Amino acid sequence: MIPPGLHFIHYSATNKYDDVVPRAGFMYNFKKSEFLVKKWNLETEDISNEVIPECEVERLKSNLLNLDPYLGVYPFDVFIKWKNLTEYITDELVARLVPLSGQIRSALELSACEKPEVSKRRSRPSTAEEKEDDLLPHLQAKPGTELRFTPFPSKDYPDGATPAEITKHMMDPTYSLETMLSTYNKYTLINYDL
């Protein structure tokens, strides 16, 4: 059984040769005595987003003792550490950070896309590194699969900063961090009431 609180449920599919695909998982905030049912999709070899009918959930609940040998073991040896790391994280923060797909993968799903426009000034590669980059495909994360981290400000220093102040802010990123944090209401994303 999984104790109440925020947990990362992860899994890896294997084939008949025991080759393992990159790990995938999802964050879930379990309530006391909650019973969560997910189905495995054999075609996609992944957990399905299908909604499980209540009658099937009740049937599984009533058969829980017989299911026990087939359930994964919860790592209670790390529970206290995990609880201390996650107890201040709210559901709103998790919803803002996880990929839109709802799944977190250890290997980012990438797709090839058009290379960005290169300025006329740099239209031809001059260094060996630039030439190599031109031979590689331009890859981007598939929409909805990337973690949605808070972006850093595009400028690391305030408007009107002198060259000395710019140098100071480039060496000490406190200004960038304070600018980023000022855009969020700390009480909605971090649970201080525990």
PDB file of C-alpha atoms in Angstrom:
ATOM      1  CA  MET A   1       0.000   0.000   0.000  1.00  0.00           C
ATOM      2  CA  ILE A   2       1.121   3.541  -0.733  1.00  0.00           C
ATOM      3  CA  PRO A   3       1.056   6.034   2.160  1.00  0.00           C
ATOM      4  CA  PRO A   4      -0.883   9.315   1.718  1.00  0.00           C
ATOM      5  CA  GLY A   5       0.953  12.200   0.067  1.00  0.00           C
ATOM      6  CA  LEU A   6       2.658  13.091  -3.195  1.00  0.00           C
ATOM      7  CA  HIS A   7       4.381  10.191  -4.952  1.00  0.00           C
ATOM      8  CA  PHE A   8       6.137   9.516  -8.255  1.00  0.00           C
ATOM      9  CA  ILE A   9       4.824   6.247  -9.689  1.00  0.00           C
ATOM     10  CA  HIS A  10       7.251   4.940 -12.310  1.00  0.00           C
ATOM     11  CA  TYR A  11       7.614   1.902 -14.534  1.00  0.00           C
ATOM     12  CA  SER A  12       9.628   0.529 -17.455  1.00  0.00           C
ATOM     13  CA  ALA A  13       8.348  -1.820 -20.123  1.00  0.00           C
ATOM     14  CA  THR A  14      10.494  -4.822 -21.064  1.00  0.00           C
ATOM     15  CA  ASN A  15      10.435  -7.106 -24.080  1.00  0.00           C
ATOM     16  CA  LYS A  16      10.935 -10.879 -24.204  1.00  0.00           C
ATOM     17  CA  TYR A  17      14.735 -10.355 -24.168  1.00  0.00           C
ATOM     18  CA  ASP A  18      14.494  -8.240 -20.988  1.00  0.00           C
ATOM     19  CA  ASP A  19      15.503  -5.076 -22.853  1.00  0.00           C
ATOM     20  CA  VAL A  20      14.159  -2.117 -20.887  1.00  0.00           C
ATOM     21  CA  VAL A  21      12.750   1.083 -22.372  1.00  0.00           C
ATOM     22  CA  PRO A  22      13.459   4.411 -20.641  1.00  0.00           C
ATOM     23  CA  ARG A  23      11.586   4.867 -17.382  1.00  0.00           C
ATOM     24  CA  ALA A  24       8.265   6.715 -17.388  1.00  0.00           C
ATOM     25  CA  GLY A  25       5.955   7.747 -14.593  1.00  0.00           C
ATOM     26  CA  PHE A  26       3.484  10.219 -13.176  1.00  0.00           C
ATOM     27  CA  MET A  27       3.050  12.288 -10.023  1.00  0.00           C
ATOM     28  CA  TYR A  28       0.017  11.554  -7.875  1.00  0.00           C
ATOM     29  CA  ASN A  29      -1.119  12.913  -4.516  1.00  0.00           C
ATOM     30  CA  PHE A  30      -2.693   9.975  -2.696  1.00  0.00           C
ATOM     31  CA  LYS A  31      -5.399  10.588  -0.111  1.00  0.00           C
ATOM     32  CA  LYS A  32      -5.864   8.266   2.872  1.00  0.00           C
ATOM     33  CA  SER A  33      -7.342   4.875   1.831  1.00  0.00           C
ATOM     34  CA  GLU A  34      -7.491   5.952  -1.839  1.00  0.00           C
ATOM     35  CA  PHE A  35      -7.579   3.184  -4.423  1.00  0.00           C
ATOM     36  CA  LEU A  36      -6.048   4.128  -7.801  1.00  0.00           C
ATOM     37  CA  VAL A  37      -6.474   1.865 -10.830  1.00  0.00           C
ATOM     38  CA  LYS A  38      -4.563   2.283 -14.097  1.00  0.00           C
ATOM     39  CA  LYS A  39      -4.601  -0.018 -17.131  1.00  0.00           C
ATOM     40  CA  TRP A  40      -1.646  -1.100 -19.235  1.00  0.00           C
ATOM     41  CA  ASN A  41      -2.034  -0.554 -22.986  1.00  0.00           C
ATOM     42  CA  LEU A  42      -0.365  -3.481 -24.788  1.00  0.00           C
ATOM     43  CA  GLU A  43      -0.326  -1.623 -28.099  1.00  0.00           C
ATOM     44  CA  THR A  44       1.548   1.468 -26.861  1.00  0.00           C
ATOM     45  CA  GLU A  45       3.333  -0.417 -24.052  1.00  0.00           C
ATOM     46  CA  ASP A  46       2.400   2.343 -21.653  1.00  0.00           C
ATOM     47  CA  ILE A  47      -0.193   3.203 -19.030  1.00  0.00           C
ATOM     48  CA  SER A  48      -3.527   4.128 -20.566  1.00  0.00           C
ATOM     49  CA  ASN A  49      -5.385   7.369 -19.811  1.00  0.00           C
ATOM     50  CA  GLU A  50      -8.647   5.440 -20.042  1.00  0.00           C
ATOM     51  CA  VAL A  51     -11.117   6.125 -17.209  1.00  0.00           C
ATOM     52  CA  ILE A  52     -11.793   2.905 -15.304  1.00  0.00           C
ATOM     53  CA  PRO A  53     -15.512   2.256 -14.630  1.00  0.00           C
ATOM     54  CA  GLU A  54     -16.480   2.427 -10.940  1.00  0.00           C
ATOM     55  CA  CYS A  55     -17.861  -1.136 -10.998  1.00  0.00           C
ATOM     56  CA  GLU A  56     -14.440  -2.448 -12.094  1.00  0.00           C
ATOM     57  CA  VAL A  57     -12.684  -0.423  -9.384  1.00  0.00           C
ATOM     58  CA  GLU A  58     -15.065  -1.858  -6.750  1.00  0.00           C
ATOM     59  CA  ARG A  59     -14.493  -5.384  -8.062  1.00  0.00           C
ATOM     60  CA  LEU A  60     -10.719  -4.929  -7.757  1.00  0.00           C
ATOM     61  CA  LYS A  61     -11.069  -3.428  -4.267  1.00  0.00           C
ATOM     62  CA  SER A  62     -13.036  -6.445  -3.082  1.00  0.00           C
ATOM     63  CA  ASN A  63     -10.331  -8.738  -4.481  1.00  0.00           C
ATOM     64  CA  LEU A  64      -7.390  -6.789  -2.999  1.00  0.00           C
ATOM     65  CA  LEU A  65      -5.968  -9.639  -0.913  1.00  0.00           C
ATOM     66  CA  ASN A  66      -5.674 -11.833  -4.011  1.00  0.00           C
ATOM     67  CA  LEU A  67      -4.014  -8.983  -5.948  1.00  0.00           C
ATOM     68  CA  ASP A  68      -1.355  -8.331  -3.306  1.00  0.00           C
ATOM     69  CA  PRO A  69       1.298 -10.691  -4.792  1.00  0.00           C
ATOM     70  CA  TYR A  70       1.066  -8.813  -8.132  1.00  0.00           C
ATOM     71  CA  LEU A  71       1.489  -5.303  -6.714  1.00  0.00           C
ATOM     72  CA  GLY A  72       4.780  -3.448  -6.633  1.00  0.00           C
ATOM     73  CA  VAL A  73       6.488  -3.114  -3.265  1.00  0.00           C
ATOM     74  CA  TYR A  74       6.563   0.381  -1.783  1.00  0.00           C
ATOM     75  CA  PRO A  75      10.109   1.408  -0.695  1.00  0.00           C
ATOM     76  CA  PHE A  76       9.358   2.259   2.948  1.00  0.00           C
ATOM     77  CA  ASP A  77      13.093   2.647   3.634  1.00  0.00           C
ATOM     78  CA  VAL A  78      13.017   6.035   1.833  1.00  0.00           C
ATOM     79  CA  PHE A  79       9.522   7.125   2.886  1.00  0.00           C
ATOM     80  CA  ILE A  80      10.588   9.607   5.603  1.00  0.00           C
ATOM     81  CA  LYS A  81      13.125  11.243   3.250  1.00  0.00           C
ATOM     82  CA  TRP A  82      10.542  11.426   0.444  1.00  0.00           C
ATOM     83  CA  LYS A  83       7.891  12.884   2.766  1.00  0.00           C
ATOM     84  CA  ASN A  84      10.334  15.557   3.978  1.00  0.00           C
ATOM     85  CA  LEU A  85      11.184  16.461   0.375  1.00  0.00           C
ATOM     86  CA  THR A  86       7.589  16.650  -0.859  1.00  0.00           C
ATOM     87  CA  GLU A  87       5.370  17.764   2.033  1.00  0.00           C
ATOM     88  CA  TYR A  88       5.429  21.454   1.004  1.00  0.00           C
ATOM     89  CA  ILE A  89       4.642  20.835  -2.671  1.00  0.00           C
ATOM     90  CA  THR A  90       1.049  21.672  -3.584  1.00  0.00           C
ATOM     91  CA  ASP A  91      -1.092  20.057  -6.265  1.00  0.00           C
ATOM     92  CA  GLU A  92      -1.065  23.422  -8.094  1.00  0.00           C
ATOM     93  CA  LEU A  93       2.736  23.398  -8.302  1.00  0.00           C
ATOM     94  CA  VAL A  94       2.800  19.818  -9.583  1.00  0.00           C
ATOM     95  CA  ALA A  95       0.152  20.664 -12.205  1.00  0.00           C
ATOM     96  CA  ARG A  96       2.222  23.646 -13.356  1.00  0.00           C
ATOM     97  CA  LEU A  97       5.471  21.684 -13.716  1.00  0.00           C
ATOM     98  CA  VAL A  98       4.550  18.270 -15.107  1.00  0.00           C
ATOM     99  CA  PRO A  99       4.288  17.822 -18.877  1.00  0.00           C
ATOM    100  CA  LEU A 100       0.854  18.411 -20.387  1.00  0.00           C
ATOM    101  CA  SER A 101       0.774  14.702 -21.249  1.00  0.00           C
ATOM    102  CA  GLY A 102       0.844  13.976 -17.500  1.00  0.00           C
ATOM    103  CA  GLN A 103       3.803  11.625 -17.880  1.00  0.00           C
ATOM    104  CA  ILE A 104       7.392  12.274 -16.890  1.00  0.00           C
ATOM    105  CA  ARG A 105       9.936  10.330 -18.931  1.00  0.00           C
ATOM    106  CA  SER A 106      13.628   9.758 -18.249  1.00  0.00           C
ATOM    107  CA  ALA A 107      14.344  10.269 -21.959  1.00  0.00           C
ATOM    108  CA  LEU A 108      12.751  13.263 -23.651  1.00  0.00           C
ATOM    109  CA  GLU A 109      10.595  12.478 -26.687  1.00  0.00           C
ATOM    110  CA  LEU A 110      12.102  14.416 -29.595  1.00  0.00           C
ATOM    111  CA  SER A 111      10.984  15.125 -33.138  1.00  0.00           C
ATOM    112  CA  ALA A 112      12.834  16.687 -36.059  1.00  0.00           C
ATOM    113  CA  CYS A 113      11.778  20.173 -37.106  1.00  0.00           C
ATOM    114  CA  GLU A 114      12.910  23.007 -39.325  1.00  0.00           C
ATOM    115  CA  LYS A 115      16.209  24.617 -38.422  1.00  0.00           C
ATOM    116  CA  PRO A 116      15.887  28.204 -37.236  1.00  0.00           C
ATOM    117  CA  GLU A 117      16.737  30.975 -39.668  1.00  0.00           C
ATOM    118  CA  VAL A 118      20.407  31.948 -39.679  1.00  0.00           C
ATOM    119  CA  SER A 119      21.310  35.600 -40.113  1.00  0.00           C
ATOM    120  CA  LYS A 120      22.989  36.579 -43.394  1.00  0.00           C
ATOM    121  CA  ARG A 121      26.062  37.525 -41.419  1.00  0.00           C
ATOM    122  CA  ARG A 122      26.449  33.886 -40.335  1.00  0.00           C
ATOM    123  CA  SER A 123      24.933  32.232 -43.390  1.00  0.00           C
ATOM    124  CA  ARG A 124      27.899  29.903 -43.951  1.00  0.00           C
ATOM    125  CA  PRO A 125      29.410  27.860 -41.148  1.00  0.00           C
ATOM    126  CA  SER A 126      32.971  28.881 -40.403  1.00  0.00           C
ATOM    127  CA  THR A 127      34.123  26.622 -37.584  1.00  0.00           C
ATOM    128  CA  ALA A 128      34.235  22.829 -37.548  1.00  0.00           C
ATOM    129  CA  GLU A 129      31.638  22.853 -34.756  1.00  0.00           C
ATOM    130  CA  GLU A 130      29.212  24.964 -36.827  1.00  0.00           C
ATOM    131  CA  LYS A 131      29.728  22.647 -39.818  1.00  0.00           C
ATOM    132  CA  GLU A 132      28.946  19.610 -37.647  1.00  0.00           C
ATOM    133  CA  ASP A 133      25.833  21.332 -36.287  1.00  0.00           C
ATOM    134  CA  ASP A 134      24.602  21.905 -39.846  1.00  0.00           C
ATOM    135  CA  LEU A 135      24.772  18.158 -40.522  1.00  0.00           C
ATOM    136  CA  LEU A 136      22.707  17.234 -37.469  1.00  0.00           C
ATOM    137  CA  PRO A 137      18.911  17.345 -37.455  1.00  0.00           C
ATOM    138  CA  HIS A 138      17.278  20.120 -35.431  1.00  0.00           C
ATOM    139  CA  LEU A 139      15.370  18.340 -32.651  1.00  0.00           C
ATOM    140  CA  GLN A 140      12.739  19.708 -30.308  1.00  0.00           C
ATOM    141  CA  ALA A 141      10.696  18.123 -27.567  1.00  0.00           C
ATOM    142  CA  LYS A 142       7.351  16.766 -28.752  1.00  0.00           C
ATOM    143  CA  PRO A 143       4.694  19.232 -27.609  1.00  0.00           C
ATOM    144  CA  GLY A 144       3.209  18.247 -24.265  1.00  0.00           C
ATOM    145  CA  THR A 145       6.074  15.947 -23.222  1.00  0.00           C
ATOM    146  CA  GLU A 146       8.569  18.450 -21.802  1.00  0.00           C
ATOM    147  CA  LEU A 147       8.818  19.458 -18.145  1.00  0.00           C
ATOM    148  CA  ARG A 148       7.534  22.994 -17.739  1.00  0.00           C
ATOM    149  CA  PHE A 149      10.212  24.622 -15.617  1.00  0.00           C
ATOM    150  CA  THR A 150       9.942  28.291 -14.727  1.00  0.00           C
ATOM    151  CA  PRO A 151      11.871  30.251 -17.359  1.00  0.00           C
ATOM    152  CA  PHE A 152      14.656  32.557 -16.258  1.00  0.00           C
ATOM    153  CA  PRO A 153      14.322  36.233 -17.216  1.00  0.00           C
ATOM    154  CA  SER A 154      15.679  37.050 -20.674  1.00  0.00           C
ATOM    155  CA  LYS A 155      17.830  39.830 -19.198  1.00  0.00           C
ATOM    156  CA  ASP A 156      20.191  39.242 -16.284  1.00  0.00           C
ATOM    157  CA  TYR A 157      20.380  42.903 -15.262  1.00  0.00           C
ATOM    158  CA  PRO A 158      17.963  45.824 -14.763  1.00  0.00           C
ATOM    159  CA  ASP A 159      17.260  48.403 -17.460  1.00  0.00           C
ATOM    160  CA  GLY A 160      19.712  51.294 -17.403  1.00  0.00           C
ATOM    161  CA  ALA A 161      22.453  49.311 -15.657  1.00  0.00           C
ATOM    162  CA  THR A 162      25.996  50.593 -16.070  1.00  0.00           C
ATOM    163  CA  PRO A 163      28.679  48.296 -17.537  1.00  0.00           C
ATOM    164  CA  ALA A 164      30.004  47.681 -14.002  1.00  0.00           C
ATOM    165  CA  GLU A 165      26.495  46.762 -12.769  1.00  0.00           C
ATOM    166  CA  ILE A 166      25.972  44.466 -15.769  1.00  0.00           C
ATOM    167  CA  THR A 167      29.221  42.666 -14.922  1.00  0.00           C
ATOM    168  CA  LYS A 168      28.132  42.377 -11.276  1.00  0.00           C
ATOM    169  CA  HIS A 169      24.742  40.899 -12.244  1.00  0.00           C
ATOM    170  CA  MET A 170      26.357  38.480 -14.715  1.00  0.00           C
ATOM    171  CA  MET A 171      28.612  37.156 -11.932  1.00  0.00           C
ATOM    172  CA  ASP A 172      25.892  37.123  -9.248  1.00  0.00           C
ATOM    173  CA  PRO A 173      22.503  35.861 -10.555  1.00  0.00           C
ATOM    174  CA  THR A 174      20.552  37.117  -7.499  1.00  0.00           C
ATOM    175  CA  TYR A 175      18.774  39.760  -9.621  1.00  0.00           C
ATOM    176  CA  SER A 176      17.561  37.105 -12.100  1.00  0.00           C
ATOM    177  CA  LEU A 177      16.352  34.834  -9.312  1.00  0.00           C
ATOM    178  CA  GLU A 178      14.524  37.649  -7.483  1.00  0.00           C
ATOM    179  CA  THR A 179      12.908  38.789 -10.753  1.00  0.00           C
ATOM    180  CA  MET A 180      11.737  35.251 -11.471  1.00  0.00           C
ATOM    181  CA  LEU A 181      10.398  34.682  -7.947  1.00  0.00           C
ATOM    182  CA  SER A 182       8.582  38.033  -7.863  1.00  0.00           C
ATOM    183  CA  THR A 183       6.183  36.780 -10.554  1.00  0.00           C
ATOM    184  CA  TYR A 184       4.738  34.061  -8.287  1.00  0.00           C
ATOM    185  CA  ASN A 185       2.558  34.110  -5.211  1.00  0.00           C
ATOM    186  CA  LYS A 186       4.543  31.905  -2.833  1.00  0.00           C
ATOM    187  CA  TYR A 187       1.492  30.882  -0.825  1.00  0.00           C
ATOM    188  CA  THR A 188      -0.271  29.278  -3.774  1.00  0.00           C
ATOM    189  CA  LEU A 189       2.619  27.057  -4.849  1.00  0.00           C
ATOM    190  CA  ILE A 190       4.240  26.012  -1.595  1.00  0.00           C
ATOM    191  CA  ASN A 191       2.240  24.598   1.299  1.00  0.00           C
ATOM    192  CA  TYR A 192       3.319  26.524   4.423  1.00  0.00           C
ATOM    193  CA  ASP A 193       0.381  25.320   6.545  1.00  0.00           C
ATOM    194  CA  LEU A 194       1.771  21.879   7.407  1.00  0.00           C
TER     195      LEU A 194
END
